[in-house]
Amino acid sequence: MIKHLLPHCLKSGISENGESGLTLIELLVALVLLAFVSVMLTGGLRFSARAWESSNARLERTERIQAVQRLLRGNFSSAQSRGRSPTTGRRSASGGPEQDVFVGGPESVEFVAQLPRHYGQGGLYRIAIDGISEKLNTNNLRIRWNPAETGFGDNNDGGGEGWTEKILLADIEGIKFQYFGKLDKAENEDWTDNWSGSRKLPGLVRLSVEFPKGDPRRWPTLTVKLITA
């Protein structure tokens, strides 16, 4: 009689002493469900970690570009309408030799600006901003500064003595400068890709930066008003 009832008790989840228990099938189902929940939790944690890393990377890219734009805005805003150079024979109203204090092209610009002391010793500096190529199909946005007395155009490659150089943005596609104002021989104010041979500063400077295809970085077009203009 007992032999006949034992299989029935195991099947119904009742032990020999009358206490309820789990069948083998129920235990397997519970283990499968537990494994499934563990997989879901692990996947959720991995997704959260990737989302966090992506968010941090995006924030760092945005903050980097914002910092670069603040730096350039400050430099352009402090551009001076007069400078001195021993390389030219022209004289300013104060009696010193005069130079073109702002010379800009589509991919580079040089001007004289008043820099704060943390750049060096403070005072008037010559600032050059351009894009340089360090390896195939890539460019860098670069800024250089040098005491204004050295004059324009004597160290265009940036390797001359006295230059301080810093890469602002690496691995870019290219840059484009534009200048708004009225050149000496122009009839009206307008945007132009070149600014040279003028005794005055442009009213506005605009800088666009392009990144390689697939690069997640974005550069909002920077337009700066030159205060002394």
mmCIF file with all atom_site columns, C-alpha atoms in Angstrom:
data_model
loop_
_atom_site.group_PDB
_atom_site.id
_atom_site.type_symbol
_atom_site.label_atom_id
_atom_site.label_alt_id
_atom_site.label_comp_id
_atom_site.label_asym_id
_atom_site.label_entity_id
_atom_site.label_seq_id
_atom_site.pdbx_PDB_ins_code
_atom_site.Cartn_x
_atom_site.Cartn_y
_atom_site.Cartn_z
_atom_site.occupancy
_atom_site.B_iso_or_equiv
_atom_site.pdbx_formal_charge
_atom_site.auth_seq_id
_atom_site.auth_comp_id
_atom_site.auth_asym_id
_atom_site.auth_atom_id
_atom_site.pdbx_PDB_model_num
ATOM 1   C CA . MET A 1 1   ? 0.000  0.000   0.000   1.00 0.00 ? 1   MET A CA 1
ATOM 2   C CA . ILE A 1 2   ? 2.794  2.447   0.964   1.00 0.00 ? 2   ILE A CA 1
ATOM 3   C CA . LYS A 1 3   ? 4.696  1.581   -2.177  1.00 0.00 ? 3   LYS A CA 1
ATOM 4   C CA . HIS A 1 4   ? 1.657  2.577   -4.234  1.00 0.00 ? 4   HIS A CA 1
ATOM 5   C CA . LEU A 1 5   ? 1.143  5.919   -2.410  1.00 0.00 ? 5   LEU A CA 1
ATOM 6   C CA . LEU A 1 6   ? 4.809  7.134   -2.497  1.00 0.00 ? 6   LEU A CA 1
ATOM 7   C CA . PRO A 1 7   ? 4.936  8.066   -6.182  1.00 0.00 ? 7   PRO A CA 1
ATOM 8   C CA . HIS A 1 8   ? 1.613  9.880   -5.790  1.00 0.00 ? 8   HIS A CA 1
ATOM 9   C CA . CYS A 1 9   ? 2.995  11.937  -2.864  1.00 0.00 ? 9   CYS A CA 1
ATOM 10  C CA . LEU A 1 10  ? 6.134  12.932  -4.769  1.00 0.00 ? 10  LEU A CA 1
ATOM 11  C CA . LYS A 1 11  ? 4.090  13.899  -7.783  1.00 0.00 ? 11  LYS A CA 1
ATOM 12  C CA . SER A 1 12  ? 1.704  16.081  -5.798  1.00 0.00 ? 12  SER A CA 1
ATOM 13  C CA . GLY A 1 13  ? 4.523  17.799  -3.841  1.00 0.00 ? 13  GLY A CA 1
ATOM 14  C CA . ILE A 1 14  ? 3.685  16.159  -0.492  1.00 0.00 ? 14  ILE A CA 1
ATOM 15  C CA . SER A 1 15  ? 6.455  14.466  1.476   1.00 0.00 ? 15  SER A CA 1
ATOM 16  C CA . GLU A 1 16  ? 6.100  11.318  3.572   1.00 0.00 ? 16  GLU A CA 1
ATOM 17  C CA . ASN A 1 17  ? 5.624  13.297  6.765   1.00 0.00 ? 17  ASN A CA 1
ATOM 18  C CA . GLY A 1 18  ? 2.743  15.317  5.255   1.00 0.00 ? 18  GLY A CA 1
ATOM 19  C CA . GLU A 1 19  ? 4.645  18.604  4.646   1.00 0.00 ? 19  GLU A CA 1
ATOM 20  C CA . SER A 1 20  ? 4.248  20.349  1.294   1.00 0.00 ? 20  SER A CA 1
ATOM 21  C CA . GLY A 1 21  ? 7.338  20.719  -0.971  1.00 0.00 ? 21  GLY A CA 1
ATOM 22  C CA . LEU A 1 22  ? 8.459  21.465  -4.514  1.00 0.00 ? 22  LEU A CA 1
ATOM 23  C CA . THR A 1 23  ? 8.487  19.017  -7.329  1.00 0.00 ? 23  THR A CA 1
ATOM 24  C CA . LEU A 1 24  ? 11.503 18.695  -9.598  1.00 0.00 ? 24  LEU A CA 1
ATOM 25  C CA . ILE A 1 25  ? 9.652  20.468  -12.409 1.00 0.00 ? 25  ILE A CA 1
ATOM 26  C CA . GLU A 1 26  ? 8.699  23.391  -10.154 1.00 0.00 ? 26  GLU A CA 1
ATOM 27  C CA . LEU A 1 27  ? 12.299 23.699  -9.001  1.00 0.00 ? 27  LEU A CA 1
ATOM 28  C CA . LEU A 1 28  ? 13.569 23.756  -12.584 1.00 0.00 ? 28  LEU A CA 1
ATOM 29  C CA . VAL A 1 29  ? 11.001 26.406  -13.526 1.00 0.00 ? 29  VAL A CA 1
ATOM 30  C CA . ALA A 1 30  ? 12.057 28.536  -10.570 1.00 0.00 ? 30  ALA A CA 1
ATOM 31  C CA . LEU A 1 31  ? 15.729 28.229  -11.542 1.00 0.00 ? 31  LEU A CA 1
ATOM 32  C CA . VAL A 1 32  ? 14.946 29.191  -15.143 1.00 0.00 ? 32  VAL A CA 1
ATOM 33  C CA . LEU A 1 33  ? 12.976 32.234  -14.022 1.00 0.00 ? 33  LEU A CA 1
ATOM 34  C CA . LEU A 1 34  ? 15.777 33.245  -11.663 1.00 0.00 ? 34  LEU A CA 1
ATOM 35  C CA . ALA A 1 35  ? 18.343 32.929  -14.441 1.00 0.00 ? 35  ALA A CA 1
ATOM 36  C CA . PHE A 1 36  ? 16.109 34.964  -16.773 1.00 0.00 ? 36  PHE A CA 1
ATOM 37  C CA . VAL A 1 37  ? 15.738 37.755  -14.208 1.00 0.00 ? 37  VAL A CA 1
ATOM 38  C CA . SER A 1 38  ? 19.493 37.738  -13.590 1.00 0.00 ? 38  SER A CA 1
ATOM 39  C CA . VAL A 1 39  ? 20.166 38.109  -17.313 1.00 0.00 ? 39  VAL A CA 1
ATOM 40  C CA . MET A 1 40  ? 17.707 41.001  -17.527 1.00 0.00 ? 40  MET A CA 1
ATOM 41  C CA . LEU A 1 41  ? 19.282 42.741  -14.556 1.00 0.00 ? 41  LEU A CA 1
ATOM 42  C CA . THR A 1 42  ? 22.786 42.265  -15.952 1.00 0.00 ? 42  THR A CA 1
ATOM 43  C CA . GLY A 1 43  ? 21.709 43.581  -19.334 1.00 0.00 ? 43  GLY A CA 1
ATOM 44  C CA . GLY A 1 44  ? 20.043 46.555  -17.706 1.00 0.00 ? 44  GLY A CA 1
ATOM 45  C CA . LEU A 1 45  ? 23.178 47.374  -15.741 1.00 0.00 ? 45  LEU A CA 1
ATOM 46  C CA . ARG A 1 46  ? 25.342 47.126  -18.863 1.00 0.00 ? 46  ARG A CA 1
ATOM 47  C CA . PHE A 1 47  ? 22.949 49.358  -20.795 1.00 0.00 ? 47  PHE A CA 1
ATOM 48  C CA . SER A 1 48  ? 22.955 51.892  -17.967 1.00 0.00 ? 48  SER A CA 1
ATOM 49  C CA . ALA A 1 49  ? 26.757 51.854  -17.858 1.00 0.00 ? 49  ALA A CA 1
ATOM 50  C CA . ARG A 1 50  ? 27.002 52.385  -21.630 1.00 0.00 ? 50  ARG A CA 1
ATOM 51  C CA . ALA A 1 51  ? 24.422 55.171  -21.484 1.00 0.00 ? 51  ALA A CA 1
ATOM 52  C CA . TRP A 1 52  ? 26.334 56.823  -18.647 1.00 0.00 ? 52  TRP A CA 1
ATOM 53  C CA . GLU A 1 53  ? 29.641 56.607  -20.520 1.00 0.00 ? 53  GLU A CA 1
ATOM 54  C CA . SER A 1 54  ? 28.033 57.949  -23.710 1.00 0.00 ? 54  SER A CA 1
ATOM 55  C CA . SER A 1 55  ? 26.449 60.822  -21.802 1.00 0.00 ? 55  SER A CA 1
ATOM 56  C CA . ASN A 1 56  ? 29.758 61.698  -20.140 1.00 0.00 ? 56  ASN A CA 1
ATOM 57  C CA . ALA A 1 57  ? 31.607 61.589  -23.458 1.00 0.00 ? 57  ALA A CA 1
ATOM 58  C CA . ARG A 1 58  ? 28.988 63.809  -25.093 1.00 0.00 ? 58  ARG A CA 1
ATOM 59  C CA . LEU A 1 59  ? 29.177 66.249  -22.189 1.00 0.00 ? 59  LEU A CA 1
ATOM 60  C CA . GLU A 1 60  ? 32.977 66.369  -22.389 1.00 0.00 ? 60  GLU A CA 1
ATOM 61  C CA . ARG A 1 61  ? 32.834 67.073  -26.145 1.00 0.00 ? 61  ARG A CA 1
ATOM 62  C CA . THR A 1 62  ? 30.306 69.850  -25.621 1.00 0.00 ? 62  THR A CA 1
ATOM 63  C CA . GLU A 1 63  ? 32.273 71.410  -22.770 1.00 0.00 ? 63  GLU A CA 1
ATOM 64  C CA . ARG A 1 64  ? 35.482 71.266  -24.815 1.00 0.00 ? 64  ARG A CA 1
ATOM 65  C CA . ILE A 1 65  ? 33.926 73.089  -27.751 1.00 0.00 ? 65  ILE A CA 1
ATOM 66  C CA . GLN A 1 66  ? 32.319 75.650  -25.459 1.00 0.00 ? 66  GLN A CA 1
ATOM 67  C CA . ALA A 1 67  ? 35.673 76.300  -23.787 1.00 0.00 ? 67  ALA A CA 1
ATOM 68  C CA . VAL A 1 68  ? 37.388 76.755  -27.156 1.00 0.00 ? 68  VAL A CA 1
ATOM 69  C CA . GLN A 1 69  ? 34.696 79.173  -28.295 1.00 0.00 ? 69  GLN A CA 1
ATOM 70  C CA . ARG A 1 70  ? 34.991 81.195  -25.090 1.00 0.00 ? 70  ARG A CA 1
ATOM 71  C CA . LEU A 1 71  ? 38.753 81.423  -25.568 1.00 0.00 ? 71  LEU A CA 1
ATOM 72  C CA . LEU A 1 72  ? 38.472 82.551  -29.188 1.00 0.00 ? 72  LEU A CA 1
ATOM 73  C CA . ARG A 1 73  ? 35.681 84.982  -28.388 1.00 0.00 ? 73  ARG A CA 1
ATOM 74  C CA . GLY A 1 74  ? 37.822 86.610  -25.728 1.00 0.00 ? 74  GLY A CA 1
ATOM 75  C CA . ASN A 1 75  ? 40.824 86.861  -28.039 1.00 0.00 ? 75  ASN A CA 1
ATOM 76  C CA . PHE A 1 76  ? 38.884 88.385  -30.921 1.00 0.00 ? 76  PHE A CA 1
ATOM 77  C CA . SER A 1 77  ? 37.055 90.750  -28.605 1.00 0.00 ? 77  SER A CA 1
ATOM 78  C CA . SER A 1 78  ? 40.361 92.143  -27.348 1.00 0.00 ? 78  SER A CA 1
ATOM 79  C CA . ALA A 1 79  ? 41.778 92.728  -30.856 1.00 0.00 ? 79  ALA A CA 1
ATOM 80  C CA . GLN A 1 80  ? 43.548 96.074  -31.154 1.00 0.00 ? 80  GLN A CA 1
ATOM 81  C CA . SER A 1 81  ? 43.257 98.527  -34.013 1.00 0.00 ? 81  SER A CA 1
ATOM 82  C CA . ARG A 1 82  ? 46.925 99.621  -33.768 1.00 0.00 ? 82  ARG A CA 1
ATOM 83  C CA . GLY A 1 83  ? 50.209 97.794  -33.405 1.00 0.00 ? 83  GLY A CA 1
ATOM 84  C CA . ARG A 1 84  ? 53.908 98.288  -33.927 1.00 0.00 ? 84  ARG A CA 1
ATOM 85  C CA . SER A 1 85  ? 56.402 96.324  -35.959 1.00 0.00 ? 85  SER A CA 1
ATOM 86  C CA . PRO A 1 86  ? 60.086 96.839  -36.688 1.00 0.00 ? 86  PRO A CA 1
ATOM 87  C CA . THR A 1 87  ? 59.621 95.053  -40.034 1.00 0.00 ? 87  THR A CA 1
ATOM 88  C CA . THR A 1 88  ? 57.710 97.906  -41.734 1.00 0.00 ? 88  THR A CA 1
ATOM 89  C CA . GLY A 1 89  ? 58.627 101.472 -42.509 1.00 0.00 ? 89  GLY A CA 1
ATOM 90  C CA . ARG A 1 90  ? 55.207 103.026 -41.931 1.00 0.00 ? 90  ARG A CA 1
ATOM 91  C CA . ARG A 1 91  ? 54.692 105.281 -38.965 1.00 0.00 ? 91  ARG A CA 1
ATOM 92  C CA . SER A 1 92  ? 51.683 105.497 -36.707 1.00 0.00 ? 92  SER A CA 1
ATOM 93  C CA . ALA A 1 93  ? 50.276 108.714 -35.288 1.00 0.00 ? 93  ALA A CA 1
ATOM 94  C CA . SER A 1 94  ? 52.327 108.118 -32.151 1.00 0.00 ? 94  SER A CA 1
ATOM 95  C CA . GLY A 1 95  ? 55.549 108.055 -34.156 1.00 0.00 ? 95  GLY A CA 1
ATOM 96  C CA . GLY A 1 96  ? 56.199 104.297 -34.068 1.00 0.00 ? 96  GLY A CA 1
ATOM 97  C CA . PRO A 1 97  ? 56.268 101.995 -37.111 1.00 0.00 ? 97  PRO A CA 1
ATOM 98  C CA . GLU A 1 98  ? 52.771 100.832 -38.034 1.00 0.00 ? 98  GLU A CA 1
ATOM 99  C CA . GLN A 1 99  ? 51.702 97.393  -39.220 1.00 0.00 ? 99  GLN A CA 1
ATOM 100 C CA . ASP A 1 100 ? 48.555 95.722  -40.457 1.00 0.00 ? 100 ASP A CA 1
ATOM 101 C CA . VAL A 1 101 ? 47.144 94.679  -37.120 1.00 0.00 ? 101 VAL A CA 1
ATOM 102 C CA . PHE A 1 102 ? 44.567 92.300  -38.602 1.00 0.00 ? 102 PHE A CA 1
ATOM 103 C CA . VAL A 1 103 ? 45.249 89.998  -41.557 1.00 0.00 ? 103 VAL A CA 1
ATOM 104 C CA . GLY A 1 104 ? 42.740 87.258  -42.247 1.00 0.00 ? 104 GLY A CA 1
ATOM 105 C CA . GLY A 1 105 ? 42.225 84.588  -44.863 1.00 0.00 ? 105 GLY A CA 1
ATOM 106 C CA . PRO A 1 106 ? 39.692 81.744  -45.207 1.00 0.00 ? 106 PRO A CA 1
ATOM 107 C CA . GLU A 1 107 ? 41.809 79.296  -43.192 1.00 0.00 ? 107 GLU A CA 1
ATOM 108 C CA . SER A 1 108 ? 43.976 81.505  -40.972 1.00 0.00 ? 108 SER A CA 1
ATOM 109 C CA . VAL A 1 109 ? 43.972 84.841  -39.201 1.00 0.00 ? 109 VAL A CA 1
ATOM 110 C CA . GLU A 1 110 ? 46.565 86.967  -37.415 1.00 0.00 ? 110 GLU A CA 1
ATOM 111 C CA . PHE A 1 111 ? 45.868 89.970  -35.239 1.00 0.00 ? 111 PHE A CA 1
ATOM 112 C CA . VAL A 1 112 ? 47.161 91.947  -32.282 1.00 0.00 ? 112 VAL A CA 1
ATOM 113 C CA . ALA A 1 113 ? 45.328 91.637  -28.979 1.00 0.00 ? 113 ALA A CA 1
ATOM 114 C CA . GLN A 1 114 ? 45.754 92.435  -25.325 1.00 0.00 ? 114 GLN A CA 1
ATOM 115 C CA . LEU A 1 115 ? 46.253 89.145  -23.522 1.00 0.00 ? 115 LEU A CA 1
ATOM 116 C CA . PRO A 1 116 ? 45.861 88.487  -19.806 1.00 0.00 ? 116 PRO A CA 1
ATOM 117 C CA . ARG A 1 117 ? 48.945 87.691  -17.733 1.00 0.00 ? 117 ARG A CA 1
ATOM 118 C CA . HIS A 1 118 ? 48.290 83.963  -17.503 1.00 0.00 ? 118 HIS A CA 1
ATOM 119 C CA . TYR A 1 119 ? 49.290 83.701  -21.191 1.00 0.00 ? 119 TYR A CA 1
ATOM 120 C CA . GLY A 1 120 ? 52.749 84.988  -20.352 1.00 0.00 ? 120 GLY A CA 1
ATOM 121 C CA . GLN A 1 121 ? 53.730 88.449  -19.273 1.00 0.00 ? 121 GLN A CA 1
ATOM 122 C CA . GLY A 1 122 ? 50.550 90.145  -20.445 1.00 0.00 ? 122 GLY A CA 1
ATOM 123 C CA . GLY A 1 123 ? 50.443 93.116  -22.812 1.00 0.00 ? 123 GLY A CA 1
ATOM 124 C CA . LEU A 1 124 ? 50.089 93.222  -26.590 1.00 0.00 ? 124 LEU A CA 1
ATOM 125 C CA . TYR A 1 125 ? 50.547 89.916  -28.370 1.00 0.00 ? 125 TYR A CA 1
ATOM 126 C CA . ARG A 1 126 ? 50.316 88.750  -31.917 1.00 0.00 ? 126 ARG A CA 1
ATOM 127 C CA . ILE A 1 127 ? 47.813 85.910  -32.166 1.00 0.00 ? 127 ILE A CA 1
ATOM 128 C CA . ALA A 1 128 ? 47.607 83.430  -35.028 1.00 0.00 ? 128 ALA A CA 1
ATOM 129 C CA . ILE A 1 129 ? 44.742 80.970  -35.426 1.00 0.00 ? 129 ILE A CA 1
ATOM 130 C CA . ASP A 1 130 ? 44.786 78.391  -38.178 1.00 0.00 ? 130 ASP A CA 1
ATOM 131 C CA . GLY A 1 131 ? 44.280 74.773  -39.123 1.00 0.00 ? 131 GLY A CA 1
ATOM 132 C CA . ILE A 1 132 ? 47.318 72.534  -39.502 1.00 0.00 ? 132 ILE A CA 1
ATOM 133 C CA . SER A 1 133 ? 47.670 69.007  -40.817 1.00 0.00 ? 133 SER A CA 1
ATOM 134 C CA . GLU A 1 134 ? 49.638 66.497  -38.755 1.00 0.00 ? 134 GLU A CA 1
ATOM 135 C CA . LYS A 1 135 ? 48.621 63.304  -40.498 1.00 0.00 ? 135 LYS A CA 1
ATOM 136 C CA . LEU A 1 136 ? 46.782 62.206  -43.627 1.00 0.00 ? 136 LEU A CA 1
ATOM 137 C CA . ASN A 1 137 ? 43.252 63.616  -44.043 1.00 0.00 ? 137 ASN A CA 1
ATOM 138 C CA . THR A 1 138 ? 43.142 65.202  -40.582 1.00 0.00 ? 138 THR A CA 1
ATOM 139 C CA . ASN A 1 139 ? 43.633 68.737  -39.341 1.00 0.00 ? 139 ASN A CA 1
ATOM 140 C CA . ASN A 1 140 ? 43.920 70.485  -36.008 1.00 0.00 ? 140 ASN A CA 1
ATOM 141 C CA . LEU A 1 141 ? 42.615 73.871  -34.926 1.00 0.00 ? 141 LEU A CA 1
ATOM 142 C CA . ARG A 1 142 ? 45.660 75.672  -33.551 1.00 0.00 ? 142 ARG A CA 1
ATOM 143 C CA . ILE A 1 143 ? 46.325 78.940  -31.732 1.00 0.00 ? 143 ILE A CA 1
ATOM 144 C CA . ARG A 1 144 ? 49.734 80.599  -31.364 1.00 0.00 ? 144 ARG A CA 1
ATOM 145 C CA . TRP A 1 145 ? 50.796 83.791  -29.653 1.00 0.00 ? 145 TRP A CA 1
ATOM 146 C CA . ASN A 1 146 ? 53.943 85.876  -29.640 1.00 0.00 ? 146 ASN A CA 1
ATOM 147 C CA . PRO A 1 147 ? 54.903 89.365  -28.455 1.00 0.00 ? 147 PRO A CA 1
ATOM 148 C CA . ALA A 1 148 ? 53.470 91.858  -30.947 1.00 0.00 ? 148 ALA A CA 1
ATOM 149 C CA . GLU A 1 149 ? 56.864 93.502  -31.527 1.00 0.00 ? 149 GLU A CA 1
ATOM 150 C CA . THR A 1 150 ? 58.003 90.515  -33.625 1.00 0.00 ? 150 THR A CA 1
ATOM 151 C CA . GLY A 1 151 ? 55.817 91.653  -36.517 1.00 0.00 ? 151 GLY A CA 1
ATOM 152 C CA . PHE A 1 152 ? 53.530 89.789  -38.910 1.00 0.00 ? 152 PHE A CA 1
ATOM 153 C CA . GLY A 1 153 ? 54.525 87.178  -41.394 1.00 0.00 ? 153 GLY A CA 1
ATOM 154 C CA . ASP A 1 154 ? 58.020 86.442  -40.084 1.00 0.00 ? 154 ASP A CA 1
ATOM 155 C CA . ASN A 1 155 ? 57.166 83.042  -38.550 1.00 0.00 ? 155 ASN A CA 1
ATOM 156 C CA . ASN A 1 156 ? 54.223 81.795  -40.555 1.00 0.00 ? 156 ASN A CA 1
ATOM 157 C CA . ASP A 1 157 ? 55.089 78.151  -40.011 1.00 0.00 ? 157 ASP A CA 1
ATOM 158 C CA . GLY A 1 158 ? 54.734 78.567  -36.255 1.00 0.00 ? 158 GLY A CA 1
ATOM 159 C CA . GLY A 1 159 ? 58.140 77.087  -35.608 1.00 0.00 ? 159 GLY A CA 1
ATOM 160 C CA . GLY A 1 160 ? 59.994 80.338  -34.993 1.00 0.00 ? 160 GLY A CA 1
ATOM 161 C CA . GLU A 1 161 ? 61.527 81.310  -31.708 1.00 0.00 ? 161 GLU A CA 1
ATOM 162 C CA . GLY A 1 162 ? 59.182 82.967  -29.267 1.00 0.00 ? 162 GLY A CA 1
ATOM 163 C CA . TRP A 1 163 ? 55.969 81.326  -30.399 1.00 0.00 ? 163 TRP A CA 1
ATOM 164 C CA . THR A 1 164 ? 53.769 79.567  -27.874 1.00 0.00 ? 164 THR A CA 1
ATOM 165 C CA . GLU A 1 165 ? 51.458 77.039  -29.484 1.00 0.00 ? 165 GLU A CA 1
ATOM 166 C CA . LYS A 1 166 ? 48.402 75.102  -28.369 1.00 0.00 ? 166 LYS A CA 1
ATOM 167 C CA . ILE A 1 167 ? 46.094 72.681  -30.190 1.00 0.00 ? 167 ILE A CA 1
ATOM 168 C CA . LEU A 1 168 ? 42.487 73.636  -29.473 1.00 0.00 ? 168 LEU A CA 1
ATOM 169 C CA . LEU A 1 169 ? 40.688 70.884  -31.395 1.00 0.00 ? 169 LEU A CA 1
ATOM 170 C CA . ALA A 1 170 ? 42.241 67.761  -32.886 1.00 0.00 ? 170 ALA A CA 1
ATOM 171 C CA . ASP A 1 171 ? 41.136 65.655  -35.852 1.00 0.00 ? 171 ASP A CA 1
ATOM 172 C CA . ILE A 1 172 ? 38.893 68.134  -37.632 1.00 0.00 ? 172 ILE A CA 1
ATOM 173 C CA . GLU A 1 173 ? 37.905 68.237  -41.291 1.00 0.00 ? 173 GLU A CA 1
ATOM 174 C CA . GLY A 1 174 ? 38.627 71.912  -41.848 1.00 0.00 ? 174 GLY A CA 1
ATOM 175 C CA . ILE A 1 175 ? 37.937 75.503  -40.817 1.00 0.00 ? 175 ILE A CA 1
ATOM 176 C CA . LYS A 1 176 ? 36.638 78.634  -42.512 1.00 0.00 ? 176 LYS A CA 1
ATOM 177 C CA . PHE A 1 177 ? 36.990 82.243  -41.433 1.00 0.00 ? 177 PHE A CA 1
ATOM 178 C CA . GLN A 1 178 ? 34.811 85.081  -42.719 1.00 0.00 ? 178 GLN A CA 1
ATOM 179 C CA . TYR A 1 179 ? 34.989 88.788  -41.964 1.00 0.00 ? 179 TYR A CA 1
ATOM 180 C CA . PHE A 1 180 ? 32.285 91.437  -42.035 1.00 0.00 ? 180 PHE A CA 1
ATOM 181 C CA . GLY A 1 181 ? 33.029 95.055  -42.646 1.00 0.00 ? 181 GLY A CA 1
ATOM 182 C CA . LYS A 1 182 ? 34.013 97.584  -45.254 1.00 0.00 ? 182 LYS A CA 1
ATOM 183 C CA . LEU A 1 183 ? 37.445 97.305  -46.782 1.00 0.00 ? 183 LEU A CA 1
ATOM 184 C CA . ASP A 1 184 ? 39.194 100.513 -47.840 1.00 0.00 ? 184 ASP A CA 1
ATOM 185 C CA . LYS A 1 185 ? 38.166 100.191 -51.500 1.00 0.00 ? 185 LYS A CA 1
ATOM 186 C CA . ALA A 1 186 ? 34.784 98.549  -50.937 1.00 0.00 ? 186 ALA A CA 1
ATOM 187 C CA . GLU A 1 187 ? 31.524 100.436 -51.395 1.00 0.00 ? 187 GLU A CA 1
ATOM 188 C CA . ASN A 1 188 ? 29.476 98.680  -48.728 1.00 0.00 ? 188 ASN A CA 1
ATOM 189 C CA . GLU A 1 189 ? 29.927 96.467  -45.705 1.00 0.00 ? 189 GLU A CA 1
ATOM 190 C CA . ASP A 1 190 ? 29.730 92.775  -46.517 1.00 0.00 ? 190 ASP A CA 1
ATOM 191 C CA . TRP A 1 191 ? 31.103 89.354  -45.621 1.00 0.00 ? 191 TRP A CA 1
ATOM 192 C CA . THR A 1 192 ? 34.430 88.463  -47.201 1.00 0.00 ? 192 THR A CA 1
ATOM 193 C CA . ASP A 1 193 ? 36.863 85.539  -46.999 1.00 0.00 ? 193 ASP A CA 1
ATOM 194 C CA . ASN A 1 194 ? 39.911 87.793  -46.881 1.00 0.00 ? 194 ASN A CA 1
ATOM 195 C CA . TRP A 1 195 ? 40.776 90.840  -44.817 1.00 0.00 ? 195 TRP A CA 1
ATOM 196 C CA . SER A 1 196 ? 44.088 92.550  -45.477 1.00 0.00 ? 196 SER A CA 1
ATOM 197 C CA . GLY A 1 197 ? 45.498 95.908  -46.437 1.00 0.00 ? 197 GLY A CA 1
ATOM 198 C CA . SER A 1 198 ? 43.001 97.710  -44.250 1.00 0.00 ? 198 SER A CA 1
ATOM 199 C CA . ARG A 1 199 ? 43.796 100.217 -41.531 1.00 0.00 ? 199 ARG A CA 1
ATOM 200 C CA . LYS A 1 200 ? 40.766 99.152  -39.521 1.00 0.00 ? 200 LYS A CA 1
ATOM 201 C CA . LEU A 1 201 ? 39.417 95.976  -38.017 1.00 0.00 ? 201 LEU A CA 1
ATOM 202 C CA . PRO A 1 202 ? 36.456 94.032  -39.370 1.00 0.00 ? 202 PRO A CA 1
ATOM 203 C CA . GLY A 1 203 ? 33.256 94.527  -37.428 1.00 0.00 ? 203 GLY A CA 1
ATOM 204 C CA . LEU A 1 204 ? 32.575 90.793  -37.106 1.00 0.00 ? 204 LEU A CA 1
ATOM 205 C CA . VAL A 1 205 ? 34.552 87.585  -37.416 1.00 0.00 ? 205 VAL A CA 1
ATOM 206 C CA . ARG A 1 206 ? 32.868 84.278  -38.120 1.00 0.00 ? 206 ARG A CA 1
ATOM 207 C CA . LEU A 1 207 ? 34.467 80.852  -37.702 1.00 0.00 ? 207 LEU A CA 1
ATOM 208 C CA . SER A 1 208 ? 33.023 77.558  -38.902 1.00 0.00 ? 208 SER A CA 1
ATOM 209 C CA . VAL A 1 209 ? 34.590 74.197  -38.064 1.00 0.00 ? 209 VAL A CA 1
ATOM 210 C CA . GLU A 1 210 ? 33.750 70.966  -39.862 1.00 0.00 ? 210 GLU A CA 1
ATOM 211 C CA . PHE A 1 211 ? 34.364 67.507  -38.438 1.00 0.00 ? 211 PHE A CA 1
ATOM 212 C CA . PRO A 1 212 ? 34.938 64.240  -40.324 1.00 0.00 ? 212 PRO A CA 1
ATOM 213 C CA . LYS A 1 213 ? 31.922 62.209  -41.371 1.00 0.00 ? 213 LYS A CA 1
ATOM 214 C CA . GLY A 1 214 ? 30.599 60.194  -38.443 1.00 0.00 ? 214 GLY A CA 1
ATOM 215 C CA . ASP A 1 215 ? 32.266 62.404  -35.837 1.00 0.00 ? 215 ASP A CA 1
ATOM 216 C CA . PRO A 1 216 ? 29.676 63.158  -33.108 1.00 0.00 ? 216 PRO A CA 1
ATOM 217 C CA . ARG A 1 217 ? 31.123 66.602  -32.332 1.00 0.00 ? 217 ARG A CA 1
ATOM 218 C CA . ARG A 1 218 ? 29.173 69.672  -33.394 1.00 0.00 ? 218 ARG A CA 1
ATOM 219 C CA . TRP A 1 219 ? 30.504 73.219  -33.730 1.00 0.00 ? 219 TRP A CA 1
ATOM 220 C CA . PRO A 1 220 ? 27.929 76.020  -33.472 1.00 0.00 ? 220 PRO A CA 1
ATOM 221 C CA . THR A 1 221 ? 29.051 78.772  -35.856 1.00 0.00 ? 221 THR A CA 1
ATOM 222 C CA . LEU A 1 222 ? 31.046 81.295  -33.831 1.00 0.00 ? 222 LEU A CA 1
ATOM 223 C CA . THR A 1 223 ? 30.394 84.966  -34.629 1.00 0.00 ? 223 THR A CA 1
ATOM 224 C CA . VAL A 1 224 ? 32.298 87.556  -32.614 1.00 0.00 ? 224 VAL A CA 1
ATOM 225 C CA . LYS A 1 225 ? 31.990 91.330  -32.613 1.00 0.00 ? 225 LYS A CA 1
ATOM 226 C CA . LEU A 1 226 ? 35.335 93.094  -32.379 1.00 0.00 ? 226 LEU A CA 1
ATOM 227 C CA . ILE A 1 227 ? 34.807 95.701  -29.692 1.00 0.00 ? 227 ILE A CA 1
ATOM 228 C CA . THR A 1 228 ? 37.497 98.148  -30.814 1.00 0.00 ? 228 THR A CA 1
ATOM 229 C CA . ALA A 1 229 ? 36.190 98.036  -34.385 1.00 0.00 ? 229 ALA A CA 1
#
